Coordinates of C-alpha atoms in Angstrom, one line a residue:
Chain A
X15 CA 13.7 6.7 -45.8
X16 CA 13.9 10.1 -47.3
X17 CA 17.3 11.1 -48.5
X18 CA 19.0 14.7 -49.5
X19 CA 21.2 14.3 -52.1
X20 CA 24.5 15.9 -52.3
X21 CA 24.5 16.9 -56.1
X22 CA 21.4 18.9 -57.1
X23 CA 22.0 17.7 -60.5
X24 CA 21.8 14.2 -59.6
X25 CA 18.7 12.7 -62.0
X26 CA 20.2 14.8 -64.9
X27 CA 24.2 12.7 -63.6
X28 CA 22.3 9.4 -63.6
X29 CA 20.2 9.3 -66.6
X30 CA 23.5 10.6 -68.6
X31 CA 25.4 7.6 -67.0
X32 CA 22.5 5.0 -67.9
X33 CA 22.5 6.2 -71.5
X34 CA 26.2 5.2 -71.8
X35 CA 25.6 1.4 -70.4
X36 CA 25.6 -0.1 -73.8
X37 CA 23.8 -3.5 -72.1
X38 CA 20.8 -1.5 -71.3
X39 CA 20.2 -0.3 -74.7
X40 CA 20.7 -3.6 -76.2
X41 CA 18.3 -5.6 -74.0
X42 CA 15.8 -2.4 -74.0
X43 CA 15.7 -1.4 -70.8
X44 CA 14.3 2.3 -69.9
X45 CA 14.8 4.1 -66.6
X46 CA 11.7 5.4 -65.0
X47 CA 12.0 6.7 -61.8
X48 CA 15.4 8.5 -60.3
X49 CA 14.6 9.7 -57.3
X50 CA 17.0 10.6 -54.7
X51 CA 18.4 6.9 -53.0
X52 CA 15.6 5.1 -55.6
X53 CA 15.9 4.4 -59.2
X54 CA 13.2 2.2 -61.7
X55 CA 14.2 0.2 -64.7
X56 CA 11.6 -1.0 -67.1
X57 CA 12.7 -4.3 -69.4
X58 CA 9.6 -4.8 -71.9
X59 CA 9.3 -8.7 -72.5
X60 CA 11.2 -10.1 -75.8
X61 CA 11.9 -13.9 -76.8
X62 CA 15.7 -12.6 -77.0
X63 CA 15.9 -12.2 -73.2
X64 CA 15.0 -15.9 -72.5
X65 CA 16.5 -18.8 -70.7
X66 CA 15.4 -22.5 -71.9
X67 CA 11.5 -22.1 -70.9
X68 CA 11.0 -18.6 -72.3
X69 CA 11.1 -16.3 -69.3
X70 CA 13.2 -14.1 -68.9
X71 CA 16.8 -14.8 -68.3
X72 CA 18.2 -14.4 -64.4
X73 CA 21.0 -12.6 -66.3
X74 CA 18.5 -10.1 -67.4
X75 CA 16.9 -10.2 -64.2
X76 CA 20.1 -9.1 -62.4
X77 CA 20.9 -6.6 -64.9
X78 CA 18.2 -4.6 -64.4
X79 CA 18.6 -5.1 -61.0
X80 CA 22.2 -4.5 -60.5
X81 CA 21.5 -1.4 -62.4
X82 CA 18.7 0.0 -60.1
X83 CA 20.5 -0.1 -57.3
X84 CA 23.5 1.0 -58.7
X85 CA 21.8 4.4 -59.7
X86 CA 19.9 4.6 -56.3
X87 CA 23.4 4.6 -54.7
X88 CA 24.9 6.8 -57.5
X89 CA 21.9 9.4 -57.0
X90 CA 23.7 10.0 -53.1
X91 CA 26.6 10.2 -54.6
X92 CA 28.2 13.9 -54.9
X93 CA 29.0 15.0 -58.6
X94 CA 32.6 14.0 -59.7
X95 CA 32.6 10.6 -58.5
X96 CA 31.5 6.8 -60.1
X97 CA 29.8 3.9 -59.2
X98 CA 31.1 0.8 -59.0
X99 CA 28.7 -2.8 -58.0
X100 CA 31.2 -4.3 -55.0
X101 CA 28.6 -7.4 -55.3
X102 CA 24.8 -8.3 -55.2
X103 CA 22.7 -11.8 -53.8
X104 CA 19.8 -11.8 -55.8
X105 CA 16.9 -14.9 -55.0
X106 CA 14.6 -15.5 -57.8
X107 CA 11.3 -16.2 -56.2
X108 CA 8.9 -17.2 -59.2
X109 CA 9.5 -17.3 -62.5
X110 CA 10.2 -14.5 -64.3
X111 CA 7.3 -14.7 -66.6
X112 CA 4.9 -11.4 -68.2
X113 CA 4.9 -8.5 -70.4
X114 CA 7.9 -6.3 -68.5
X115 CA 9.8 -6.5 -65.4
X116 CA 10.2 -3.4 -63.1
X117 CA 13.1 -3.1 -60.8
X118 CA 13.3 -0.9 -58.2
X119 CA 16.6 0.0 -56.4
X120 CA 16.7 1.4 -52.8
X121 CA 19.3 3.1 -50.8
X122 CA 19.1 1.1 -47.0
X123 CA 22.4 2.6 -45.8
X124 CA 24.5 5.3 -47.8
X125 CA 28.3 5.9 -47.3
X126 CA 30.9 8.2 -48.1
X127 CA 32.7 5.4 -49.3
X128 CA 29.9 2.1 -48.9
X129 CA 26.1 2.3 -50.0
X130 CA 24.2 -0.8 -49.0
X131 CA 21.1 -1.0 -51.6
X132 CA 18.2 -3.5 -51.7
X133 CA 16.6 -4.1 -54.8
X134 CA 13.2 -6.1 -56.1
X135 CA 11.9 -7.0 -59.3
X136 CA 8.2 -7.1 -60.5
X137 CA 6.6 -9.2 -63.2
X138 CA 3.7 -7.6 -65.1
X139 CA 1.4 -10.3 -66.7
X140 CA -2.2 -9.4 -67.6
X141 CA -2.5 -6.5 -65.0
X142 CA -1.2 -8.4 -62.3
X143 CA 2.1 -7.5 -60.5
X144 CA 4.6 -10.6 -59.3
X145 CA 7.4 -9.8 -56.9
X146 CA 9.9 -12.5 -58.8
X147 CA 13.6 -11.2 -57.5
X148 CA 14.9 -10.3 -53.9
X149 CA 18.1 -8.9 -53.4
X150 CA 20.7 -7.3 -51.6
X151 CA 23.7 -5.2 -53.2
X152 CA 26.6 -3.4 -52.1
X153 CA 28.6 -0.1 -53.9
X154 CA 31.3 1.8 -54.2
X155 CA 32.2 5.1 -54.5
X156 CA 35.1 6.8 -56.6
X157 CA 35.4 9.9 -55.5
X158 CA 36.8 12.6 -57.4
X159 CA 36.6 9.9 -60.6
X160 CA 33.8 11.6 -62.9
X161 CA 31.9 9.0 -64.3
X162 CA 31.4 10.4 -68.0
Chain B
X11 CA 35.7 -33.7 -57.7
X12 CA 34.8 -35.7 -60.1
X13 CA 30.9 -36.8 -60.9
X14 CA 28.9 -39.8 -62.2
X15 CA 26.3 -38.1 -64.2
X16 CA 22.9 -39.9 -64.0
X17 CA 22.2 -39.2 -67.7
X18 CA 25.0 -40.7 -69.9
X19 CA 22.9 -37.8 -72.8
X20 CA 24.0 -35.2 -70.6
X21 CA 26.2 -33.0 -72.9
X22 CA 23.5 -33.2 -75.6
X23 CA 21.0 -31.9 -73.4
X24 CA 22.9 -29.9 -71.6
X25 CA 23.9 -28.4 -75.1
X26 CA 20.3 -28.1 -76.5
X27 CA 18.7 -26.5 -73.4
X28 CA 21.7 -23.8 -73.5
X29 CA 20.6 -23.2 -77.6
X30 CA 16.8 -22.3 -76.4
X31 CA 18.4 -19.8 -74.0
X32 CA 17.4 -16.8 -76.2
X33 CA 19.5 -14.6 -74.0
X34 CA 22.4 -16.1 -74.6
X35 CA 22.3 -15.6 -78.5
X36 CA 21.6 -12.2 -78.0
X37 CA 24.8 -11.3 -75.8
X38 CA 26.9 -14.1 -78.2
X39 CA 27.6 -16.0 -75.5
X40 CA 29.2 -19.6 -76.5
X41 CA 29.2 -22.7 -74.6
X42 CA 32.5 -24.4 -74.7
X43 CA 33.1 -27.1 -72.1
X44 CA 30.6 -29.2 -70.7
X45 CA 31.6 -32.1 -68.4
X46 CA 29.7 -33.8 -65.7
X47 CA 29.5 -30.9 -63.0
X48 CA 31.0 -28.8 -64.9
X49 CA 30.6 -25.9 -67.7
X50 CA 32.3 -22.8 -69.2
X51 CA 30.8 -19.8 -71.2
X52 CA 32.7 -17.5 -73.0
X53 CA 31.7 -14.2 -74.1
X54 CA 33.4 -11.9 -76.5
X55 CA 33.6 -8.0 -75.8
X56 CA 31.2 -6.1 -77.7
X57 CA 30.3 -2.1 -77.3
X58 CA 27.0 -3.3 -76.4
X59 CA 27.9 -5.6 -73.7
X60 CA 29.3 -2.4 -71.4
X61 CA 28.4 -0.8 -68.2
X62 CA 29.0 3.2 -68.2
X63 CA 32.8 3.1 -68.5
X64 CA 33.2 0.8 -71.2
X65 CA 33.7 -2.9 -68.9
X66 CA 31.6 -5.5 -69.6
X67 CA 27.8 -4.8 -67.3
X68 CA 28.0 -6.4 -64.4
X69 CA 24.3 -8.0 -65.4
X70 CA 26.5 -9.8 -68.3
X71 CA 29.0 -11.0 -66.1
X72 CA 26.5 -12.7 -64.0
X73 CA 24.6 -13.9 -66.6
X74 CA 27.3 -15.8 -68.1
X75 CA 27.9 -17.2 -64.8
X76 CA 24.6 -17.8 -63.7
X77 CA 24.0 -20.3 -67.0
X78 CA 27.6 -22.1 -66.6
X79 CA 26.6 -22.7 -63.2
X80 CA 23.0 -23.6 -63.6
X81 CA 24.5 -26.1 -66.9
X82 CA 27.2 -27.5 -64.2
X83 CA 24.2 -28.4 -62.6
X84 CA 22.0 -29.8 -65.2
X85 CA 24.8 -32.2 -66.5
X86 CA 24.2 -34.1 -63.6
X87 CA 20.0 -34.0 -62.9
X88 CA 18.6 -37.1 -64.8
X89 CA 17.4 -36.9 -68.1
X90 CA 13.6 -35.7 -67.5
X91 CA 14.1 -32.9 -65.8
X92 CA 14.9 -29.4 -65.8
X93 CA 16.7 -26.5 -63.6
X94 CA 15.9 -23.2 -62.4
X95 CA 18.2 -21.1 -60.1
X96 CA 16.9 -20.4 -56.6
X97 CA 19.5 -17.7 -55.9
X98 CA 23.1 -17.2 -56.4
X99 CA 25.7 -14.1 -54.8
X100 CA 28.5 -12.7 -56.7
X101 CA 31.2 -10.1 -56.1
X102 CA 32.9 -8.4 -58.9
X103 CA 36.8 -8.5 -57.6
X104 CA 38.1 -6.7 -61.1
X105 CA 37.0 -5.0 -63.9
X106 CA 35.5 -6.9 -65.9
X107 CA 38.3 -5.7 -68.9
X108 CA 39.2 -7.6 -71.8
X109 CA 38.5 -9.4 -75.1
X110 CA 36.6 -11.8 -73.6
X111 CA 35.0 -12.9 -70.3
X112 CA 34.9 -16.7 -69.5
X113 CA 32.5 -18.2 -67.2
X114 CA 33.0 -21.4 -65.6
X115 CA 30.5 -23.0 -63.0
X116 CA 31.5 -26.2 -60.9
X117 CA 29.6 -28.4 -59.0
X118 CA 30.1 -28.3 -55.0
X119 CA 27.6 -30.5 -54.0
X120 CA 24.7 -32.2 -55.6
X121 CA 21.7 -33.4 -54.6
X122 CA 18.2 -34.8 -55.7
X123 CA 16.8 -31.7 -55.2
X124 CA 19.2 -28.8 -54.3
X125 CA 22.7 -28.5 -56.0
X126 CA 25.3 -26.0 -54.9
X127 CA 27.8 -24.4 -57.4
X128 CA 30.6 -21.9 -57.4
X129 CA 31.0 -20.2 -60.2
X130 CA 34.7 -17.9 -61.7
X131 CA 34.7 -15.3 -64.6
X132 CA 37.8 -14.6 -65.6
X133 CA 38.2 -11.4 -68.1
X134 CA 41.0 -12.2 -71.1
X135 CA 42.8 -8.9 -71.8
X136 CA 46.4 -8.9 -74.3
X137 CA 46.9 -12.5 -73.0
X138 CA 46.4 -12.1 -69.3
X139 CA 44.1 -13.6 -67.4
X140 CA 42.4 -11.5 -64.6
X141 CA 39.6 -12.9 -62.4
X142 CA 37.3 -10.6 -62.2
X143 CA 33.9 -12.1 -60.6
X144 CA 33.3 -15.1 -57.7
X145 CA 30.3 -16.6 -57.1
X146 CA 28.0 -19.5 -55.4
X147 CA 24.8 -20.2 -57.2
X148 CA 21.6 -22.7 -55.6
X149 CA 19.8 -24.8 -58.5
X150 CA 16.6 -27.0 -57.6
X151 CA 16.0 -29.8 -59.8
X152 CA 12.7 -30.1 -61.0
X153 CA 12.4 -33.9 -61.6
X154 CA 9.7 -35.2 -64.0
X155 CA 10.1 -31.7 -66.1
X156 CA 11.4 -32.2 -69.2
X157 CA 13.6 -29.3 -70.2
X158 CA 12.6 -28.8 -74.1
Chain C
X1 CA 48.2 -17.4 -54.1
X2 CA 50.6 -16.7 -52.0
X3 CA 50.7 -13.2 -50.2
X4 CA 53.5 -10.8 -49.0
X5 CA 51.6 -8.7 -45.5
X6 CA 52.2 -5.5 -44.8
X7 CA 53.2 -6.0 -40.9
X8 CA 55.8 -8.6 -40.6
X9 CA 54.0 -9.0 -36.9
X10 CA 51.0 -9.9 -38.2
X11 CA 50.6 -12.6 -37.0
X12 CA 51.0 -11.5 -32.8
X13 CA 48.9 -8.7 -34.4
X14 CA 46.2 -11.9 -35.4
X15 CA 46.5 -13.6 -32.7
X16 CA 46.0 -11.1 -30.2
X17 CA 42.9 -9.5 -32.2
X18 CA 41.0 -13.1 -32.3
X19 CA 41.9 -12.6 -28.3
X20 CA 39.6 -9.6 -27.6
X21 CA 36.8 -11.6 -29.3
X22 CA 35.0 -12.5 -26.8
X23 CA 32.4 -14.6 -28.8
X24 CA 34.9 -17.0 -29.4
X25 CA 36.4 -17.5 -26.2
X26 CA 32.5 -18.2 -25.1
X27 CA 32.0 -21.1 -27.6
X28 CA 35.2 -22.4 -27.3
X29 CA 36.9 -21.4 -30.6
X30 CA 40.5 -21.8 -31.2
X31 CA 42.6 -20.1 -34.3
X32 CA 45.2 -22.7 -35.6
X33 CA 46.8 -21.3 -38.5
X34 CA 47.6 -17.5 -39.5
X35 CA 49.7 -17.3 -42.8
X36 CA 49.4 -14.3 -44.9
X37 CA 46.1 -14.1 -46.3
X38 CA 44.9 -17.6 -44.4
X39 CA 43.3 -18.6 -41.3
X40 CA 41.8 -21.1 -39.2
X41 CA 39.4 -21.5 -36.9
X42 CA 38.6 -24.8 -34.7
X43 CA 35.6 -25.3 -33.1
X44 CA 35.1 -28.4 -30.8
X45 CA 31.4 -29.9 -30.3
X46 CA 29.5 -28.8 -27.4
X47 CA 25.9 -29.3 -26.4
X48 CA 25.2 -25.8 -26.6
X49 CA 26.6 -24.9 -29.7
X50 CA 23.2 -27.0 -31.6
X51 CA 20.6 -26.3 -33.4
X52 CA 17.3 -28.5 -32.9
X53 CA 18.5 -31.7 -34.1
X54 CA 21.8 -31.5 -31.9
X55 CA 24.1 -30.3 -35.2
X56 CA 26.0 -27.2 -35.2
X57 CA 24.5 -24.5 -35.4
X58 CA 24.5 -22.3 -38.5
X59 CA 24.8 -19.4 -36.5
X60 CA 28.0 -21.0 -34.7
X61 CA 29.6 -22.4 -38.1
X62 CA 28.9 -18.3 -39.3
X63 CA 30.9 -17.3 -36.3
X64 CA 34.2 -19.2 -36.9
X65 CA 33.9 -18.9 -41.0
X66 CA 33.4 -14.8 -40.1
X67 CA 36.7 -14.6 -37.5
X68 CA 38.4 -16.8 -40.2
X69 CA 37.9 -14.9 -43.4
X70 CA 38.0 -11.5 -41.3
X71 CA 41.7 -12.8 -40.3
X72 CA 42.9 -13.9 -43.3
X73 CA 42.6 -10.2 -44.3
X74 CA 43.4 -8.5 -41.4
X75 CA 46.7 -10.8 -41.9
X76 CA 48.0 -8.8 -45.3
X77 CA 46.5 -5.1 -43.7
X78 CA 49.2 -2.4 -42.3
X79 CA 49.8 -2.6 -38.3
X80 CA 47.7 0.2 -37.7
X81 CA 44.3 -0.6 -39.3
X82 CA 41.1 -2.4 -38.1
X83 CA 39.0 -4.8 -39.8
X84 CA 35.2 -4.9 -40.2
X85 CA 33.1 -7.4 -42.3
X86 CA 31.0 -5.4 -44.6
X87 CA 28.8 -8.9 -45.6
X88 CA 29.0 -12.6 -46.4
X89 CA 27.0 -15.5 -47.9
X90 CA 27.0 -19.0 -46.8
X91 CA 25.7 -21.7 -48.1
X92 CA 25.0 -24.8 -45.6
X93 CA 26.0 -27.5 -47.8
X94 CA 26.1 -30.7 -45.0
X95 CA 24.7 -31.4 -41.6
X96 CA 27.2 -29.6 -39.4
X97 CA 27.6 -32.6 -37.6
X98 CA 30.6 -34.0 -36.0
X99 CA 33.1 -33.6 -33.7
X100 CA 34.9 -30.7 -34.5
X101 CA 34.4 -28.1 -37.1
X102 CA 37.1 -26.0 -38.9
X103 CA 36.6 -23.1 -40.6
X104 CA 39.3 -22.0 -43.3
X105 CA 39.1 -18.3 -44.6
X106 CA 41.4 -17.4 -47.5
X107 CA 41.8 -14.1 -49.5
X108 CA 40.7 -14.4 -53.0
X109 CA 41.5 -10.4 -53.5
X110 CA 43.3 -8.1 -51.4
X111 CA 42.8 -4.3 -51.7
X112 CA 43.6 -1.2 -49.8
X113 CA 40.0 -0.8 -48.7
X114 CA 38.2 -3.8 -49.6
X115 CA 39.1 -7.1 -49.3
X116 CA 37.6 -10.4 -50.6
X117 CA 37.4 -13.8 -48.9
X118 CA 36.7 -17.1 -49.4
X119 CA 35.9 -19.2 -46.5
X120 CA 35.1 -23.2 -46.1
X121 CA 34.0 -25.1 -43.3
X122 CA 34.2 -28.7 -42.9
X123 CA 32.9 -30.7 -40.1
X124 CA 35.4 -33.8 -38.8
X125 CA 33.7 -37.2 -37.7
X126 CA 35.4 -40.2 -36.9
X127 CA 38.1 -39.7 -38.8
X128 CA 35.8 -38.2 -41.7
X129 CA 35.9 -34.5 -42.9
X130 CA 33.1 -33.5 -45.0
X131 CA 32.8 -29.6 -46.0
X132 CA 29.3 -28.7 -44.4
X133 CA 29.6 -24.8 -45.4
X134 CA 30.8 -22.5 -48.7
X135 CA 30.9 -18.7 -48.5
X136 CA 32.2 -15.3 -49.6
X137 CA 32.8 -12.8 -47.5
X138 CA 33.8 -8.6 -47.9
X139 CA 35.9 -7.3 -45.7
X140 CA 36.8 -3.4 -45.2
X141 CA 40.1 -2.4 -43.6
X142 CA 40.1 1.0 -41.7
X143 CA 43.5 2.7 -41.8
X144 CA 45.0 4.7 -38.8
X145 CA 42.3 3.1 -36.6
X146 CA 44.5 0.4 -34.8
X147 CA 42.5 -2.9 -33.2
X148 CA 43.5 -2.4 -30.0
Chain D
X12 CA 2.0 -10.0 -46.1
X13 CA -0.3 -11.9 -44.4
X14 CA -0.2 -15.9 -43.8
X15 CA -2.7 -18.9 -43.1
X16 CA -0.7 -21.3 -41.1
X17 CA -1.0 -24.9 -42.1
X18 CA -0.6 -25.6 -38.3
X19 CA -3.1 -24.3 -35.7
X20 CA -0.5 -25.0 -33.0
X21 CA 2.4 -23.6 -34.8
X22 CA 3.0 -21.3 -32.3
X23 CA 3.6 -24.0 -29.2
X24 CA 6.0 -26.1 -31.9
X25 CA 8.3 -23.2 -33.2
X26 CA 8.6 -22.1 -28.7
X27 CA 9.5 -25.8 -28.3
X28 CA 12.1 -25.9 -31.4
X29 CA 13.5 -22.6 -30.3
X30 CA 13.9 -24.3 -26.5
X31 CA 15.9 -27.1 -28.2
X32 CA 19.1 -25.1 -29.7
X33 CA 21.3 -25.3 -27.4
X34 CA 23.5 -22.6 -28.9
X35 CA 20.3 -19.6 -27.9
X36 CA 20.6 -20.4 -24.4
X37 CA 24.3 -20.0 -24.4
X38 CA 24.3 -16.8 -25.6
X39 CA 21.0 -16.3 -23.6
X40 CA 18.6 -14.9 -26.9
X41 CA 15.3 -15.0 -26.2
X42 CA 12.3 -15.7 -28.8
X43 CA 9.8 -12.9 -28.9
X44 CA 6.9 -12.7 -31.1
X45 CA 5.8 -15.6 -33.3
X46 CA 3.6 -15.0 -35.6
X47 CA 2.6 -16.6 -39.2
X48 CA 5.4 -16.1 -41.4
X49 CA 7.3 -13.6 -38.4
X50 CA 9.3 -14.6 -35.5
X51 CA 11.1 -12.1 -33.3
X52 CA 14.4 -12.9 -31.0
X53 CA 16.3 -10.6 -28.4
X54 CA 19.6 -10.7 -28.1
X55 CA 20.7 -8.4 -24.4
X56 CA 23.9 -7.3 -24.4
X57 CA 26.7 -9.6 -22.4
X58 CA 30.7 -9.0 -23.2
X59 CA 31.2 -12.4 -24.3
X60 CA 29.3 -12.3 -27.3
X61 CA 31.8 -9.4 -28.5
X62 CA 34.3 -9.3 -31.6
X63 CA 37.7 -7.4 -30.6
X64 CA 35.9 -3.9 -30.6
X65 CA 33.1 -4.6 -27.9
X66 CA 30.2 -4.6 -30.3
X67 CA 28.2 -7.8 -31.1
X68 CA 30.1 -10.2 -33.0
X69 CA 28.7 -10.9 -36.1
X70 CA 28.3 -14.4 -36.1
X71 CA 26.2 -13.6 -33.2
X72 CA 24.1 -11.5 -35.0
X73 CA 23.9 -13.3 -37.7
X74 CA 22.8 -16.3 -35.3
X75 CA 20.0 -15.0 -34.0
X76 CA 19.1 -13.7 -37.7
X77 CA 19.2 -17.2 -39.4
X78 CA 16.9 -18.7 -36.4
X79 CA 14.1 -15.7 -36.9
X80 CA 14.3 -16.3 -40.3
X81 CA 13.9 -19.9 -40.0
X82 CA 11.2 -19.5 -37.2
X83 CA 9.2 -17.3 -39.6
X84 CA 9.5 -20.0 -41.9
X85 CA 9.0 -22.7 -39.6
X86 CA 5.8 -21.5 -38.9
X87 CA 4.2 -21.8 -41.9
X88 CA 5.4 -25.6 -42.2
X89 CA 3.0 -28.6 -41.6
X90 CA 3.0 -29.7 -38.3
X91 CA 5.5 -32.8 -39.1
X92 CA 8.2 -31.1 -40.9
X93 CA 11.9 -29.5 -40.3
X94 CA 13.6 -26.6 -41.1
X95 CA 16.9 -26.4 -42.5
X96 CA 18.8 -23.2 -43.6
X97 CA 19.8 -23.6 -47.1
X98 CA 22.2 -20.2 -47.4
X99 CA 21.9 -17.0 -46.2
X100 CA 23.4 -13.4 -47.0
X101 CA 24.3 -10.7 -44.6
X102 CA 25.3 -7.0 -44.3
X103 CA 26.3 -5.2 -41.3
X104 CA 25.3 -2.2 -42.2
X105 CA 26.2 -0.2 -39.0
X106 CA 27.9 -1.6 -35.6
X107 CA 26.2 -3.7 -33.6
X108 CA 26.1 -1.2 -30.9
X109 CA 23.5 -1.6 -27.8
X110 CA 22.0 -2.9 -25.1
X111 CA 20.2 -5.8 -26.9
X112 CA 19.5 -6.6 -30.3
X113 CA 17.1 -7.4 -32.0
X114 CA 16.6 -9.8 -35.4
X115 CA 13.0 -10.1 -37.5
X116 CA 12.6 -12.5 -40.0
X117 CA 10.3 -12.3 -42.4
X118 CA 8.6 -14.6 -44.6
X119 CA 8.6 -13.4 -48.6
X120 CA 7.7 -16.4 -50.4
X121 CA 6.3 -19.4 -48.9
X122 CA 6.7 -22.8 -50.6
X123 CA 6.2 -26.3 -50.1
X124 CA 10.3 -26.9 -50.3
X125 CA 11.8 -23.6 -50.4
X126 CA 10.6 -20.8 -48.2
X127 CA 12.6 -17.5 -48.2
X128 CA 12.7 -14.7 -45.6
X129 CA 14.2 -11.4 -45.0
X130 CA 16.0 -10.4 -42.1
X131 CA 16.4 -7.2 -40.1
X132 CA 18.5 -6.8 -36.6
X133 CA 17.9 -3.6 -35.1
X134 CA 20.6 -2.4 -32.5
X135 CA 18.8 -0.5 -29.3
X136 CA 21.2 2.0 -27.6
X137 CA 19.6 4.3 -25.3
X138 CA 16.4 4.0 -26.6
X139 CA 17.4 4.9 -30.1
X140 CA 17.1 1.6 -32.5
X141 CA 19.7 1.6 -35.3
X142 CA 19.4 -1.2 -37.8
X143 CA 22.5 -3.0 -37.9
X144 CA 22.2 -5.7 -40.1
X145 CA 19.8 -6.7 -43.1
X146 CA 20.0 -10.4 -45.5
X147 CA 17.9 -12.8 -47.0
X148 CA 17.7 -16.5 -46.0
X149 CA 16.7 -19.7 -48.3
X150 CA 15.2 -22.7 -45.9
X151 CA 13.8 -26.1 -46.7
X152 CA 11.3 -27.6 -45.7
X153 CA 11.9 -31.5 -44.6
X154 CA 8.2 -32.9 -44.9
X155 CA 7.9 -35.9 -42.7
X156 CA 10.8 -35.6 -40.6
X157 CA 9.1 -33.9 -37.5
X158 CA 11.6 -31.7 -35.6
X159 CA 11.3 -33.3 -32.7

């Protein structure tokens, strides 16, 4: 799907809102690509991000996830206005086990007030690219609530 | 309900598998309670714990949640084994405002291979408890596998 | 929780909403209780309401646990408003297998525009009722845009 | 994706599962394609399948969902082996509006006991298809117990 956002500004709106999500910055997670109704977060591998076996932690899974689709919706979204997750179902398909995960956010049905987003996260281990997370997530929009 | 766990060791190894959870350290996440189907996490506020406007990231909430209901789970697999979450939904009711968040996970229904949780944050703000996330979480069992 | 509605007919206003539905007049669904923020569906076995193996089938136990947390809502909204379900989760936790099933949705957060459910189904047989299905559901209320 | 089906005849079992839930031919859906890891069901249009607004109800929709997804699954399963739906999660992204619908499920990840698919119900309204509903499905596969 190809999408025309309402705020010109919107990669310039999002990349200022992911540099104040202090959880990003502490786990090291980068966004990539912000691309109208898609967004990419990068989370480089580090034994701080573990659960019990050493991959890394659903929790940091779904962050990155969460956050992905949240700014694919928010990159729809017209300039004074937030984002806010309503929820997410996320499957974990195979272990979450390499040198990064990628996840990529994407709008399936924007709203006014509802944006419906599906999201998928890729394990990179020795060149080779593992869909490990499946999910499906739904967002809000405050309008007329600036998000900074 | 109350459970028969199959591992009469079950808080120690609940306990120990939740200290190699390298996540969890990071984020200073504490496990208080474990009992047989059941465990709570509490997390204190921290500046780098937020999403954009300063409320605990939805990605912490979960994660929290996801580990008190995957340790629910694990207090009643037998001893040689470990858990991994298949998938789990949550929706964020609240902010997730406060001093501390605290996670607990509970048992619905085990099973030899597939355990069903549900799963409550509740955020702690000036005394008041507010829940602010709801979940259900699927954990497999994978028997034969120790944890550590 | 207990819950003061909106409408002090909400309940005719219930009742004759789970009316018009004709999916539930087809498989034989009745609605028992409607209490502010509560309702319940009954479902009595049929044949043609199975799956493969002669259970319930999930699609049938969605149907009731969807009417039922859709009504608990629609119970606490204004008289002049619709409901629509934006998305739920269930997890099948038993065989639905019995004589009966009944489906019990509950508000676990009501809001102007979005409002969360809980929802249980249990499945009654010989004098036995074991809870076959667990979900969350998200309901949205659309004001000024009456049912009828 | 593309699948190797463990049964040559997989085709002939999921058409003879389909034929036994009794709950398709009430609501008179009919099973489409079936191919490795796909199946296909129709859904025409008949006013007692309706919530309170005339559309589709969505336990209806999400019945015919959960049995593509659990035909695409099924089809991949040895030849003496059931399927059960473990959970599912569903949004209605638009009104299921139309003459017929129409669900695909998809297989994502096979497994020898947990399989999970996507789902996708597209809503055909004078020849313009709408998608009306998206979700992901866990199923298990119960080896030795042959669905008939």
């Amino acid at each position: 799907m190809s999408f025309q956002p309402a705020d010109p500004d919107f990669e310039a709106r999002v990349r200022a809102s992911f540099g104040r999500q202090g959880a990003m910055t502490l786990i090291g997670a980068q966004l990539m690509r912000v691309e109208p109704g898609l967004a990419t977060i990068e989370l480089p591998y580090r034994s701080d991000l573990t659960q019990q076996h050493g991959f890394f932690h659903a929790g940091m899974t779904s962050a990155i996830a969460d956050s992905a689709a949240g700014y694919a919706a928010f990159s729809l979204f017209p300039a004074a206005s937030s984002v806010l997750t309503v929820e997410f179902k996320i499957n974990l398909i195979a272990p979450a086990d390499g040198e990064r995960l990628v996840a990529t956010g994407r709008v399936k049905k924007p709203g006014r007030t509802l944006t419906i987003c599906e999201f998928e996260v890729v394990a990179h281990k020795n060149g080779k690219a593992t869909v490990c997370a499946l999910g499906l997530e739904t967002l809000i929009c405050l309008a007329g609530k600036p998000d900074a």
